[in-house]
Amino acid sequence: MRVFVGNLSSVLGMEMAKQISQTCQVVGAVETLKQTQVVKKRLAEFKPPERQDDDKPVETPVVVYSDKHNVHTLLKRSDVAIYSILDDPDGVVDALQAFEDGGAGESGGEKLFVAISSVLTWAKTPNPTPLPKEWRGHKEEMFKQRKPARKYAEYKAIETQVLSARREGLKTLVVAAGLIYGGAQSHFHAILRDAWMYPNKDLIVPSVGGLKGANVLPMISVYDLAKIAANVALASPASSGTNYMLAVDQSQSTLRDVCLAISQALGNGNLRDVEAAEADELAVKDKSLTPLQLDLRFDLTGAALETIEIDWHFQQGMVANMAVLTQDYLQSMDLRPLRVVVLGPPRVGKTYLASSLAKTYYLPHLTAASMADEFLATPKLDDALVEVRDQVKACRLNLNELSDAVLTQLVRWKLASPVCRNQGYVLDGLPITIDQAKAFFFVEPKVAAPTEGQDGEGKADDNTEEKEGDENNAAAKKASAPPNLFVPNRVIVLNATKALLEARAQQLSQEEADKTGNNAVEFARRYDLFRKNDGLVNHFEKENDLEVLELELEGEEMYASKKDYLDPIAKYMEQGGKPFNFHPTKEELLEQQKELEKQLAEEAKAEEKRQADALEKEAAEKQKRVLSEKSRLEVIQREEMDILEARSKPLRAYLMETVIPALTEGMLEVVKVQPEDPIDYLADFLFKKGQDLVG
């Protein structure tokens, strides 16, 4: 028998294929061409070696959904077709038509078309009035009376088309699934995502109708739904008279129950109700929250589901299995905590690198000071930590005075917080010693008392027995050690020569050096302490089977080197693929855009000011040049006047002696006589005067 699965790209599709492949051929469609080879390979892996197929394998078992010709060809050659109305409503109708046109199946028997739908088509189905005391919920047999919300009316219309296509040789079945949880494509994805991303905040109960999460949600895990669909697909079509069945688990959990369980598993265990305005805004902002407003109870007594033998995964529901389901969600979404430790001697650049990594990968940046401040600001602490708070408070101005025991409790308190547990951390400059590393990250098993035949130090008398005993103890120690979620999975060690580090320390002001512990005395102490514990790298590699990235910085220029500094760190951090943690979110992208626009505006303003200053400076310099030139010309003019005056002194004396007396006398004569032509008169006078002087 050959079974066509409509969407092998989805979690549900692959889970159904996994179940069906145990006994039948599976063919189907995927969303992209790139997925065809991957899915084809997985189908081959699903097939058990002992399975014998009556039908010949098709040449192309996996085709792209948009290739309608090949999709229809596979449908016509299949005995069973399973399509999800939720994935592609229009595609269901098209597939049903092609499936009908194909006539008898490959095996020549009756064909079966299964449409996976949703209980959302019951969303507006009223409860009986008055409500009988014994009423436990809507019965499956009442499916013809179901009433959908307007949003889901299309689903019901397609269900009707599928059910009405039933005829001789073709059986149709609608499986109405509860709200789906499990895997990456869950109806509860938004709640799980928010609890994981913001674990320190109270988780919002996204209830829109004013019920504050009291609405009952019929649910089913994607894995159990796949088993149900596979079961009905493989059963003899004539063996059951039903053509509509409900697929929900036995839970009667409310939305609030689900939110509380998620918050306890991934967040801080607290919930927050929203006011009507905020609830409406949430509904508009995130359409995936709409199905969570469903309020339905079903009574499965006598339902078709009771006639199916299923090895349930989560029959008791989501809330009862939340611990397993949250881990399943994290694995499905590939949410890997990135736990980073940055080590190195003083002034090597640990804090700058740690801060940069925290910003790049959206992780909390942990320093001894930041953890102490957060610890002291926490209003409620366990009784066992009250004394620790007093000691941290007493040493806040000099955390070097904290004992290792208190520092360990402080670090482990922070690493156990939801945000570090979910997303990871960047621990800056800690641990310093191997003993601290053991205390921070590793749980030491209890050491058994020395047995008979050992001395007070626990050493066997016989060397061979001692060696064997050590090996056995090591194996027992490894087996008995509980798992520890604090252990780092990235350790970066920066190193440099003492001369370079001292030069960098000397660049600090005295105030900065004292504040950061880089004055001469503290620098020497911290440097010697780091060198003394150079076995810390080997400890991480040996105890945690971890490859440590060590970078030797030979000069100041290496801090900006892409090849020798930036690229190796990025490659090390993203080994196994770049970590996914939902960041940046839409809000963060918007904030980044605002920051970019602000930065560009500031740069434009600065450029405008620079140009204005340049123009003003140029104008001032031009004015200065003009004034300078004017002053220079005035100096030249004065110098020329002085020269002319100096040169004119002998000539003046000559004129005063020979010309001026006669000229003065002539002018006086002109004034006295006042002739009609004074110029001619003066000329005659001067001529006669000249003759007299000559004679």
PDB file of C-alpha atoms in Angstrom, residues 168-443:
ATOM      1  CA  GLU A 168     -18.178   3.623  -3.512  1.00  0.00           C
ATOM      2  CA  GLY A 169     -14.480   2.941  -3.830  1.00  0.00           C
ATOM      3  CA  LEU A 170     -13.562   6.153  -2.012  1.00  0.00           C
ATOM      4  CA  LYS A 171     -13.796   6.688   1.687  1.00  0.00           C
ATOM      5  CA  THR A 172     -13.166  10.065   3.284  1.00  0.00           C
ATOM      6  CA  LEU A 173     -12.399  10.905   6.873  1.00  0.00           C
ATOM      7  CA  VAL A 174     -12.016  14.178   8.759  1.00  0.00           C
ATOM      8  CA  VAL A 175      -9.855  14.127  11.888  1.00  0.00           C
ATOM      9  CA  ALA A 176     -10.609  17.179  14.038  1.00  0.00           C
ATOM     10  CA  ALA A 177      -7.480  17.718  16.110  1.00  0.00           C
ATOM     11  CA  GLY A 178      -7.263  19.675  19.315  1.00  0.00           C
ATOM     12  CA  LEU A 179      -4.876  22.593  19.622  1.00  0.00           C
ATOM     13  CA  ILE A 180      -1.508  21.106  18.752  1.00  0.00           C
ATOM     14  CA  TYR A 181       1.479  21.134  21.087  1.00  0.00           C
ATOM     15  CA  GLY A 182       4.896  19.555  20.714  1.00  0.00           C
ATOM     16  CA  GLY A 183       7.638  20.163  18.182  1.00  0.00           C
ATOM     17  CA  ALA A 184       8.384  23.523  16.628  1.00  0.00           C
ATOM     18  CA  GLN A 185       4.958  24.178  15.051  1.00  0.00           C
ATOM     19  CA  SER A 186       2.852  24.461  18.161  1.00  0.00           C
ATOM     20  CA  HIS A 187      -0.229  26.548  18.859  1.00  0.00           C
ATOM     21  CA  PHE A 188       1.574  27.481  22.087  1.00  0.00           C
ATOM     22  CA  HIS A 189       4.759  28.665  20.405  1.00  0.00           C
ATOM     23  CA  ALA A 190       4.267  32.340  21.340  1.00  0.00           C
ATOM     24  CA  ILE A 191       3.861  31.531  25.045  1.00  0.00           C
ATOM     25  CA  LEU A 192       6.820  29.147  25.079  1.00  0.00           C
ATOM     26  CA  ARG A 193       8.938  31.677  23.196  1.00  0.00           C
ATOM     27  CA  ASP A 194       8.129  34.542  25.574  1.00  0.00           C
ATOM     28  CA  ALA A 195       8.757  32.394  28.655  1.00  0.00           C
ATOM     29  CA  TRP A 196      12.132  31.361  27.252  1.00  0.00           C
ATOM     30  CA  MET A 197      13.152  34.830  26.086  1.00  0.00           C
ATOM     31  CA  TYR A 198      12.001  36.820  29.119  1.00  0.00           C
ATOM     32  CA  PRO A 199      12.232  34.354  32.023  1.00  0.00           C
ATOM     33  CA  ASN A 200      12.720  37.070  34.628  1.00  0.00           C
ATOM     34  CA  LYS A 201       9.383  38.669  33.748  1.00  0.00           C
ATOM     35  CA  ASP A 202       5.991  37.383  34.841  1.00  0.00           C
ATOM     36  CA  LEU A 203       4.481  35.446  31.944  1.00  0.00           C
ATOM     37  CA  ILE A 204       1.461  37.102  30.351  1.00  0.00           C
ATOM     38  CA  VAL A 205      -1.769  35.102  30.206  1.00  0.00           C
ATOM     39  CA  PRO A 206      -2.933  36.074  26.683  1.00  0.00           C
ATOM     40  CA  SER A 207      -6.640  35.911  27.444  1.00  0.00           C
ATOM     41  CA  VAL A 208      -8.709  38.309  25.345  1.00  0.00           C
ATOM     42  CA  GLY A 209     -12.278  37.586  26.370  1.00  0.00           C
ATOM     43  CA  GLY A 210     -11.970  38.668  29.995  1.00  0.00           C
ATOM     44  CA  LEU A 211     -11.864  35.066  31.264  1.00  0.00           C
ATOM     45  CA  LYS A 212      -8.307  35.558  32.575  1.00  0.00           C
ATOM     46  CA  GLY A 213      -7.313  32.207  31.121  1.00  0.00           C
ATOM     47  CA  ALA A 214     -10.191  30.170  32.575  1.00  0.00           C
ATOM     48  CA  ASN A 215     -11.174  28.857  29.124  1.00  0.00           C
ATOM     49  CA  VAL A 216     -10.752  25.105  28.612  1.00  0.00           C
ATOM     50  CA  LEU A 217      -8.504  24.124  25.707  1.00  0.00           C
ATOM     51  CA  PRO A 218      -8.953  20.772  23.928  1.00  0.00           C
ATOM     52  CA  MET A 219      -5.430  19.719  22.947  1.00  0.00           C
ATOM     53  CA  ILE A 220      -3.393  16.965  21.323  1.00  0.00           C
ATOM     54  CA  SER A 221       0.342  16.481  20.930  1.00  0.00           C
ATOM     55  CA  VAL A 222       1.674  16.440  17.385  1.00  0.00           C
ATOM     56  CA  TYR A 223       3.228  13.040  18.077  1.00  0.00           C
ATOM     57  CA  ASP A 224      -0.035  11.471  19.236  1.00  0.00           C
ATOM     58  CA  LEU A 225      -1.927  13.097  16.362  1.00  0.00           C
ATOM     59  CA  ALA A 226       0.561  11.535  13.943  1.00  0.00           C
ATOM     60  CA  LYS A 227      -0.065   8.127  15.508  1.00  0.00           C
ATOM     61  CA  ILE A 228      -3.828   8.572  15.246  1.00  0.00           C
ATOM     62  CA  ALA A 229      -3.615   9.662  11.601  1.00  0.00           C
ATOM     63  CA  ALA A 230      -1.268   6.787  10.771  1.00  0.00           C
ATOM     64  CA  ASN A 231      -3.574   4.337  12.528  1.00  0.00           C
ATOM     65  CA  VAL A 232      -6.686   5.362  10.606  1.00  0.00           C
ATOM     66  CA  ALA A 233      -4.702   5.480   7.354  1.00  0.00           C
ATOM     67  CA  LEU A 234      -3.449   1.923   7.766  1.00  0.00           C
ATOM     68  CA  ALA A 235      -6.716   0.459   9.043  1.00  0.00           C
ATOM     69  CA  SER A 236      -9.079  -1.149   6.585  1.00  0.00           C
ATOM     70  CA  PRO A 237     -11.329   1.631   5.224  1.00  0.00           C
ATOM     71  CA  ALA A 238     -14.385  -0.552   5.500  1.00  0.00           C
ATOM     72  CA  SER A 239     -13.684  -1.481   9.102  1.00  0.00           C
ATOM     73  CA  SER A 240     -15.163   1.700  10.524  1.00  0.00           C
ATOM     74  CA  GLY A 241     -18.419   3.386   9.724  1.00  0.00           C
ATOM     75  CA  THR A 242     -17.396   6.838  10.971  1.00  0.00           C
ATOM     76  CA  ASN A 243     -16.210   9.585   8.684  1.00  0.00           C
ATOM     77  CA  TYR A 244     -15.572  12.227  11.383  1.00  0.00           C
ATOM     78  CA  MET A 245     -13.502  11.785  14.511  1.00  0.00           C
ATOM     79  CA  LEU A 246     -12.151  13.957  17.293  1.00  0.00           C
ATOM     80  CA  ALA A 247      -8.478  13.714  18.208  1.00  0.00           C
ATOM     81  CA  VAL A 248      -7.900  15.230  21.650  1.00  0.00           C
ATOM     82  CA  ASP A 249      -6.114  14.006  24.755  1.00  0.00           C
ATOM     83  CA  GLN A 250      -7.744  13.384  28.125  1.00  0.00           C
ATOM     84  CA  SER A 251      -6.748  16.691  29.699  1.00  0.00           C
ATOM     85  CA  GLN A 252      -9.242  19.415  30.540  1.00  0.00           C
ATOM     86  CA  SER A 253      -6.618  22.107  31.095  1.00  0.00           C
ATOM     87  CA  THR A 254      -7.338  25.803  30.943  1.00  0.00           C
ATOM     88  CA  LEU A 255      -5.199  28.417  29.242  1.00  0.00           C
ATOM     89  CA  ARG A 256      -4.110  29.592  32.681  1.00  0.00           C
ATOM     90  CA  ASP A 257      -3.054  26.057  33.635  1.00  0.00           C
ATOM     91  CA  VAL A 258      -0.893  25.860  30.518  1.00  0.00           C
ATOM     92  CA  CYS A 259       0.678  29.293  31.081  1.00  0.00           C
ATOM     93  CA  LEU A 260       1.485  28.488  34.705  1.00  0.00           C
ATOM     94  CA  ALA A 261       3.109  25.173  33.778  1.00  0.00           C
ATOM     95  CA  ILE A 262       5.195  26.869  31.070  1.00  0.00           C
ATOM     96  CA  SER A 263       6.228  29.667  33.434  1.00  0.00           C
ATOM     97  CA  GLN A 264       7.286  27.150  36.068  1.00  0.00           C
ATOM     98  CA  ALA A 265       9.302  25.186  33.507  1.00  0.00           C
ATOM     99  CA  LEU A 266      10.965  28.065  31.642  1.00  0.00           C
ATOM    100  CA  GLY A 267      10.279  31.286  33.533  1.00  0.00           C
ATOM    101  CA  ASN A 268      10.020  32.577  37.078  1.00  0.00           C
ATOM    102  CA  GLY A 269       6.814  30.686  37.873  1.00  0.00           C
ATOM    103  CA  ASN A 270       4.634  33.807  37.987  1.00  0.00           C
ATOM    104  CA  LEU A 271       1.777  34.965  35.748  1.00  0.00           C
ATOM    105  CA  ARG A 272       0.441  38.375  34.807  1.00  0.00           C
ATOM    106  CA  ASP A 273      -3.100  39.100  33.662  1.00  0.00           C
ATOM    107  CA  VAL A 274      -3.646  41.829  31.100  1.00  0.00           C
ATOM    108  CA  GLU A 275      -6.273  44.523  30.944  1.00  0.00           C
ATOM    109  CA  ALA A 276      -8.784  44.611  28.095  1.00  0.00           C
ATOM    110  CA  ALA A 277      -6.889  47.246  26.080  1.00  0.00           C
ATOM    111  CA  GLU A 278      -3.579  45.379  26.315  1.00  0.00           C
ATOM    112  CA  ALA A 279      -5.322  42.093  25.515  1.00  0.00           C
ATOM    113  CA  ASP A 280      -6.851  43.561  22.364  1.00  0.00           C
ATOM    114  CA  GLU A 281      -3.462  44.942  21.356  1.00  0.00           C
ATOM    115  CA  LEU A 282      -1.910  41.503  21.851  1.00  0.00           C
ATOM    116  CA  ALA A 283      -4.599  39.887  19.704  1.00  0.00           C
ATOM    117  CA  VAL A 284      -3.953  42.338  16.870  1.00  0.00           C
ATOM    118  CA  LYS A 285      -0.187  42.106  17.205  1.00  0.00           C
ATOM    119  CA  ASP A 286       0.051  38.298  17.309  1.00  0.00           C
ATOM    120  CA  LYS A 287      -2.612  36.394  15.364  1.00  0.00           C
ATOM    121  CA  SER A 288      -1.285  33.074  16.679  1.00  0.00           C
ATOM    122  CA  LEU A 289      -2.947  33.853  20.025  1.00  0.00           C
ATOM    123  CA  THR A 290      -6.450  33.734  18.508  1.00  0.00           C
ATOM    124  CA  PRO A 291      -6.879  29.922  18.739  1.00  0.00           C
ATOM    125  CA  LEU A 292      -5.950  30.102  22.423  1.00  0.00           C
ATOM    126  CA  GLN A 293      -9.226  31.905  23.143  1.00  0.00           C
ATOM    127  CA  LEU A 294     -11.125  28.685  22.399  1.00  0.00           C
ATOM    128  CA  ASP A 295     -13.323  27.422  25.253  1.00  0.00           C
ATOM    129  CA  LEU A 296     -14.551  23.889  24.548  1.00  0.00           C
ATOM    130  CA  ARG A 297     -15.151  20.661  26.387  1.00  0.00           C
ATOM    131  CA  PHE A 298     -15.534  17.308  24.660  1.00  0.00           C
ATOM    132  CA  ASP A 299     -16.932  14.049  25.960  1.00  0.00           C
ATOM    133  CA  LEU A 300     -15.091  11.245  24.161  1.00  0.00           C
ATOM    134  CA  THR A 301     -17.262   8.486  25.574  1.00  0.00           C
ATOM    135  CA  GLY A 302     -18.122   6.249  22.646  1.00  0.00           C
ATOM    136  CA  ALA A 303     -15.972   8.311  20.267  1.00  0.00           C
ATOM    137  CA  ALA A 304     -14.022   6.733  17.418  1.00  0.00           C
ATOM    138  CA  LEU A 305     -10.777   7.433  19.268  1.00  0.00           C
ATOM    139  CA  GLU A 306     -11.732   4.843  21.879  1.00  0.00           C
ATOM    140  CA  THR A 307     -11.773   2.148  19.210  1.00  0.00           C
ATOM    141  CA  ILE A 308      -8.168   2.800  18.169  1.00  0.00           C
ATOM    142  CA  GLU A 309      -5.257   1.171  19.946  1.00  0.00           C
ATOM    143  CA  ILE A 310      -2.591   3.826  20.360  1.00  0.00           C
ATOM    144  CA  ASP A 311       0.620   3.829  22.323  1.00  0.00           C
ATOM    145  CA  TRP A 312       0.107   7.362  23.625  1.00  0.00           C
ATOM    146  CA  HIS A 313       2.960   9.744  24.292  1.00  0.00           C
ATOM    147  CA  PHE A 314       1.023  12.393  26.206  1.00  0.00           C
ATOM    148  CA  GLN A 315      -2.459  11.069  26.887  1.00  0.00           C
ATOM    149  CA  GLN A 316      -2.695  13.042  30.147  1.00  0.00           C
ATOM    150  CA  GLY A 317      -2.066  16.280  28.316  1.00  0.00           C
ATOM    151  CA  MET A 318       0.394  19.120  28.062  1.00  0.00           C
ATOM    152  CA  VAL A 319       0.399  20.320  31.663  1.00  0.00           C
ATOM    153  CA  ALA A 320       1.092  16.873  33.102  1.00  0.00           C
ATOM    154  CA  ASN A 321       4.056  16.417  30.742  1.00  0.00           C
ATOM    155  CA  MET A 322       5.430  19.959  30.667  1.00  0.00           C
ATOM    156  CA  ALA A 323       8.984  19.052  31.707  1.00  0.00           C
ATOM    157  CA  VAL A 324       9.363  16.680  28.755  1.00  0.00           C
ATOM    158  CA  LEU A 325       7.552  18.974  26.332  1.00  0.00           C
ATOM    159  CA  THR A 326       9.648  22.034  27.141  1.00  0.00           C
ATOM    160  CA  GLN A 327      12.811  20.055  26.419  1.00  0.00           C
ATOM    161  CA  ASP A 328      11.190  18.826  23.210  1.00  0.00           C
ATOM    162  CA  TYR A 329      10.432  22.437  22.272  1.00  0.00           C
ATOM    163  CA  LEU A 330      13.992  23.571  22.954  1.00  0.00           C
ATOM    164  CA  GLN A 331      15.399  20.753  20.833  1.00  0.00           C
ATOM    165  CA  SER A 332      12.903  21.322  18.024  1.00  0.00           C
ATOM    166  CA  MET A 333      13.709  25.042  17.911  1.00  0.00           C
ATOM    167  CA  ASP A 334      17.438  24.346  18.345  1.00  0.00           C
ATOM    168  CA  LEU A 335      17.577  26.675  21.337  1.00  0.00           C
ATOM    169  CA  ARG A 336      21.032  25.917  22.668  1.00  0.00           C
ATOM    170  CA  PRO A 337      22.227  27.825  25.730  1.00  0.00           C
ATOM    171  CA  LEU A 338      25.530  29.533  24.974  1.00  0.00           C
ATOM    172  CA  ARG A 339      27.580  29.412  28.177  1.00  0.00           C
ATOM    173  CA  VAL A 340      30.814  31.348  27.696  1.00  0.00           C
ATOM    174  CA  VAL A 341      33.769  31.957  29.995  1.00  0.00           C
ATOM    175  CA  VAL A 342      36.351  34.629  29.083  1.00  0.00           C
ATOM    176  CA  LEU A 343      39.671  34.406  30.930  1.00  0.00           C
ATOM    177  CA  GLY A 344      43.046  36.119  30.814  1.00  0.00           C
ATOM    178  CA  PRO A 345      45.542  38.259  32.742  1.00  0.00           C
ATOM    179  CA  PRO A 346      44.718  41.860  33.724  1.00  0.00           C
ATOM    180  CA  ARG A 347      44.384  44.470  30.923  1.00  0.00           C
ATOM    181  CA  VAL A 348      44.285  41.806  28.201  1.00  0.00           C
ATOM    182  CA  GLY A 349      40.806  42.910  27.076  1.00  0.00           C
ATOM    183  CA  LYS A 350      38.538  40.357  28.786  1.00  0.00           C
ATOM    184  CA  THR A 351      35.763  42.786  29.676  1.00  0.00           C
ATOM    185  CA  TYR A 352      35.664  44.395  26.242  1.00  0.00           C
ATOM    186  CA  LEU A 353      35.439  40.984  24.554  1.00  0.00           C
ATOM    187  CA  ALA A 354      32.867  39.669  27.047  1.00  0.00           C
ATOM    188  CA  SER A 355      30.720  42.767  26.580  1.00  0.00           C
ATOM    189  CA  SER A 356      30.959  42.451  22.801  1.00  0.00           C
ATOM    190  CA  LEU A 357      29.996  38.755  22.864  1.00  0.00           C
ATOM    191  CA  ALA A 358      27.073  39.451  25.195  1.00  0.00           C
ATOM    192  CA  LYS A 359      25.782  42.151  22.863  1.00  0.00           C
ATOM    193  CA  THR A 360      26.286  40.084  19.703  1.00  0.00           C
ATOM    194  CA  TYR A 361      24.595  36.939  21.018  1.00  0.00           C
ATOM    195  CA  TYR A 362      22.079  38.629  23.366  1.00  0.00           C
ATOM    196  CA  LEU A 363      23.448  37.050  26.534  1.00  0.00           C
ATOM    197  CA  PRO A 364      23.783  38.396  30.083  1.00  0.00           C
ATOM    198  CA  HIS A 365      27.276  39.762  30.762  1.00  0.00           C
ATOM    199  CA  LEU A 366      28.316  38.561  34.207  1.00  0.00           C
ATOM    200  CA  THR A 367      31.045  40.149  36.291  1.00  0.00           C
ATOM    201  CA  ALA A 368      31.604  39.777  40.008  1.00  0.00           C
ATOM    202  CA  ALA A 369      30.373  43.352  40.482  1.00  0.00           C
ATOM    203  CA  SER A 370      27.225  42.957  38.342  1.00  0.00           C
ATOM    204  CA  MET A 371      26.270  39.718  40.093  1.00  0.00           C
ATOM    205  CA  ALA A 372      26.840  41.286  43.514  1.00  0.00           C
ATOM    206  CA  ASP A 373      24.688  44.313  42.638  1.00  0.00           C
ATOM    207  CA  GLU A 374      21.856  42.135  41.324  1.00  0.00           C
ATOM    208  CA  PHE A 375      22.116  39.822  44.328  1.00  0.00           C
ATOM    209  CA  LEU A 376      21.893  42.706  46.793  1.00  0.00           C
ATOM    210  CA  ALA A 377      18.972  44.239  44.864  1.00  0.00           C
ATOM    211  CA  THR A 378      16.937  41.013  44.931  1.00  0.00           C
ATOM    212  CA  PRO A 379      14.126  41.509  47.472  1.00  0.00           C
ATOM    213  CA  LYS A 380      13.433  37.841  48.191  1.00  0.00           C
ATOM    214  CA  LEU A 381      16.198  35.324  48.753  1.00  0.00           C
ATOM    215  CA  ASP A 382      16.175  31.823  50.166  1.00  0.00           C
ATOM    216  CA  ASP A 383      16.913  31.645  53.868  1.00  0.00           C
ATOM    217  CA  ALA A 384      20.214  29.925  53.110  1.00  0.00           C
ATOM    218  CA  LEU A 385      21.358  32.999  51.158  1.00  0.00           C
ATOM    219  CA  VAL A 386      20.565  35.655  53.768  1.00  0.00           C
ATOM    220  CA  GLU A 387      23.947  35.250  55.454  1.00  0.00           C
ATOM    221  CA  VAL A 388      25.623  35.288  52.044  1.00  0.00           C
ATOM    222  CA  ARG A 389      23.948  38.623  51.280  1.00  0.00           C
ATOM    223  CA  ASP A 390      25.371  40.122  54.470  1.00  0.00           C
ATOM    224  CA  GLN A 391      28.887  39.030  53.533  1.00  0.00           C
ATOM    225  CA  VAL A 392      28.533  40.288  49.953  1.00  0.00           C
ATOM    226  CA  LYS A 393      27.239  43.615  51.245  1.00  0.00           C
ATOM    227  CA  ALA A 394      30.185  43.935  53.634  1.00  0.00           C
ATOM    228  CA  CYS A 395      32.687  43.321  50.822  1.00  0.00           C
ATOM    229  CA  ARG A 396      30.895  45.201  48.038  1.00  0.00           C
ATOM    230  CA  LEU A 397      33.566  47.889  47.746  1.00  0.00           C
ATOM    231  CA  ASN A 398      36.305  45.272  47.497  1.00  0.00           C
ATOM    232  CA  LEU A 399      34.992  41.960  46.185  1.00  0.00           C
ATOM    233  CA  ASN A 400      38.502  40.486  46.312  1.00  0.00           C
ATOM    234  CA  GLU A 401      37.877  40.061  50.029  1.00  0.00           C
ATOM    235  CA  LEU A 402      35.029  37.591  49.400  1.00  0.00           C
ATOM    236  CA  SER A 403      35.854  34.052  50.389  1.00  0.00           C
ATOM    237  CA  ASP A 404      35.722  31.392  47.677  1.00  0.00           C
ATOM    238  CA  ALA A 405      32.741  29.802  49.418  1.00  0.00           C
ATOM    239  CA  VAL A 406      30.689  33.012  49.303  1.00  0.00           C
ATOM    240  CA  LEU A 407      31.805  33.816  45.753  1.00  0.00           C
ATOM    241  CA  THR A 408      30.778  30.312  44.688  1.00  0.00           C
ATOM    242  CA  GLN A 409      27.302  30.736  46.161  1.00  0.00           C
ATOM    243  CA  LEU A 410      26.968  34.107  44.432  1.00  0.00           C
ATOM    244  CA  VAL A 411      28.016  32.726  41.039  1.00  0.00           C
ATOM    245  CA  ARG A 412      25.880  29.594  41.278  1.00  0.00           C
ATOM    246  CA  TRP A 413      22.898  31.697  42.371  1.00  0.00           C
ATOM    247  CA  LYS A 414      23.165  33.717  39.173  1.00  0.00           C
ATOM    248  CA  LEU A 415      23.908  30.763  36.895  1.00  0.00           C
ATOM    249  CA  ALA A 416      20.796  29.044  38.257  1.00  0.00           C
ATOM    250  CA  SER A 417      18.602  31.999  37.273  1.00  0.00           C
ATOM    251  CA  PRO A 418      16.065  31.375  34.493  1.00  0.00           C
ATOM    252  CA  VAL A 419      17.798  33.665  31.998  1.00  0.00           C
ATOM    253  CA  CYS A 420      21.158  31.890  32.369  1.00  0.00           C
ATOM    254  CA  ARG A 421      19.482  28.494  32.423  1.00  0.00           C
ATOM    255  CA  ASN A 422      17.566  29.211  29.210  1.00  0.00           C
ATOM    256  CA  GLN A 423      19.901  31.350  27.149  1.00  0.00           C
ATOM    257  CA  GLY A 424      23.324  31.051  28.739  1.00  0.00           C
ATOM    258  CA  TYR A 425      25.793  33.669  29.905  1.00  0.00           C
ATOM    259  CA  VAL A 426      29.156  35.341  29.328  1.00  0.00           C
ATOM    260  CA  LEU A 427      31.194  35.059  32.525  1.00  0.00           C
ATOM    261  CA  ASP A 428      33.902  37.717  32.598  1.00  0.00           C
ATOM    262  CA  GLY A 429      37.194  36.933  34.349  1.00  0.00           C
ATOM    263  CA  LEU A 430      35.912  34.063  36.495  1.00  0.00           C
ATOM    264  CA  PRO A 431      36.892  31.479  37.620  1.00  0.00           C
ATOM    265  CA  ILE A 432      40.435  32.445  38.549  1.00  0.00           C
ATOM    266  CA  THR A 433      41.574  29.171  40.109  1.00  0.00           C
ATOM    267  CA  ILE A 434      40.953  25.498  39.430  1.00  0.00           C
ATOM    268  CA  ASP A 435      39.256  25.158  42.810  1.00  0.00           C
ATOM    269  CA  GLN A 436      36.842  27.924  41.846  1.00  0.00           C
ATOM    270  CA  ALA A 437      36.132  26.211  38.508  1.00  0.00           C
ATOM    271  CA  LYS A 438      35.267  22.986  40.296  1.00  0.00           C
ATOM    272  CA  ALA A 439      33.050  24.802  42.770  1.00  0.00           C
ATOM    273  CA  PHE A 440      31.296  26.979  40.178  1.00  0.00           C
ATOM    274  CA  PHE A 441      30.523  24.370  37.548  1.00  0.00           C
ATOM    275  CA  PHE A 442      31.004  20.829  38.750  1.00  0.00           C
ATOM    276  CA  VAL A 443      29.238  18.737  41.359  1.00  0.00           C
TER     277      VAL A 443
END
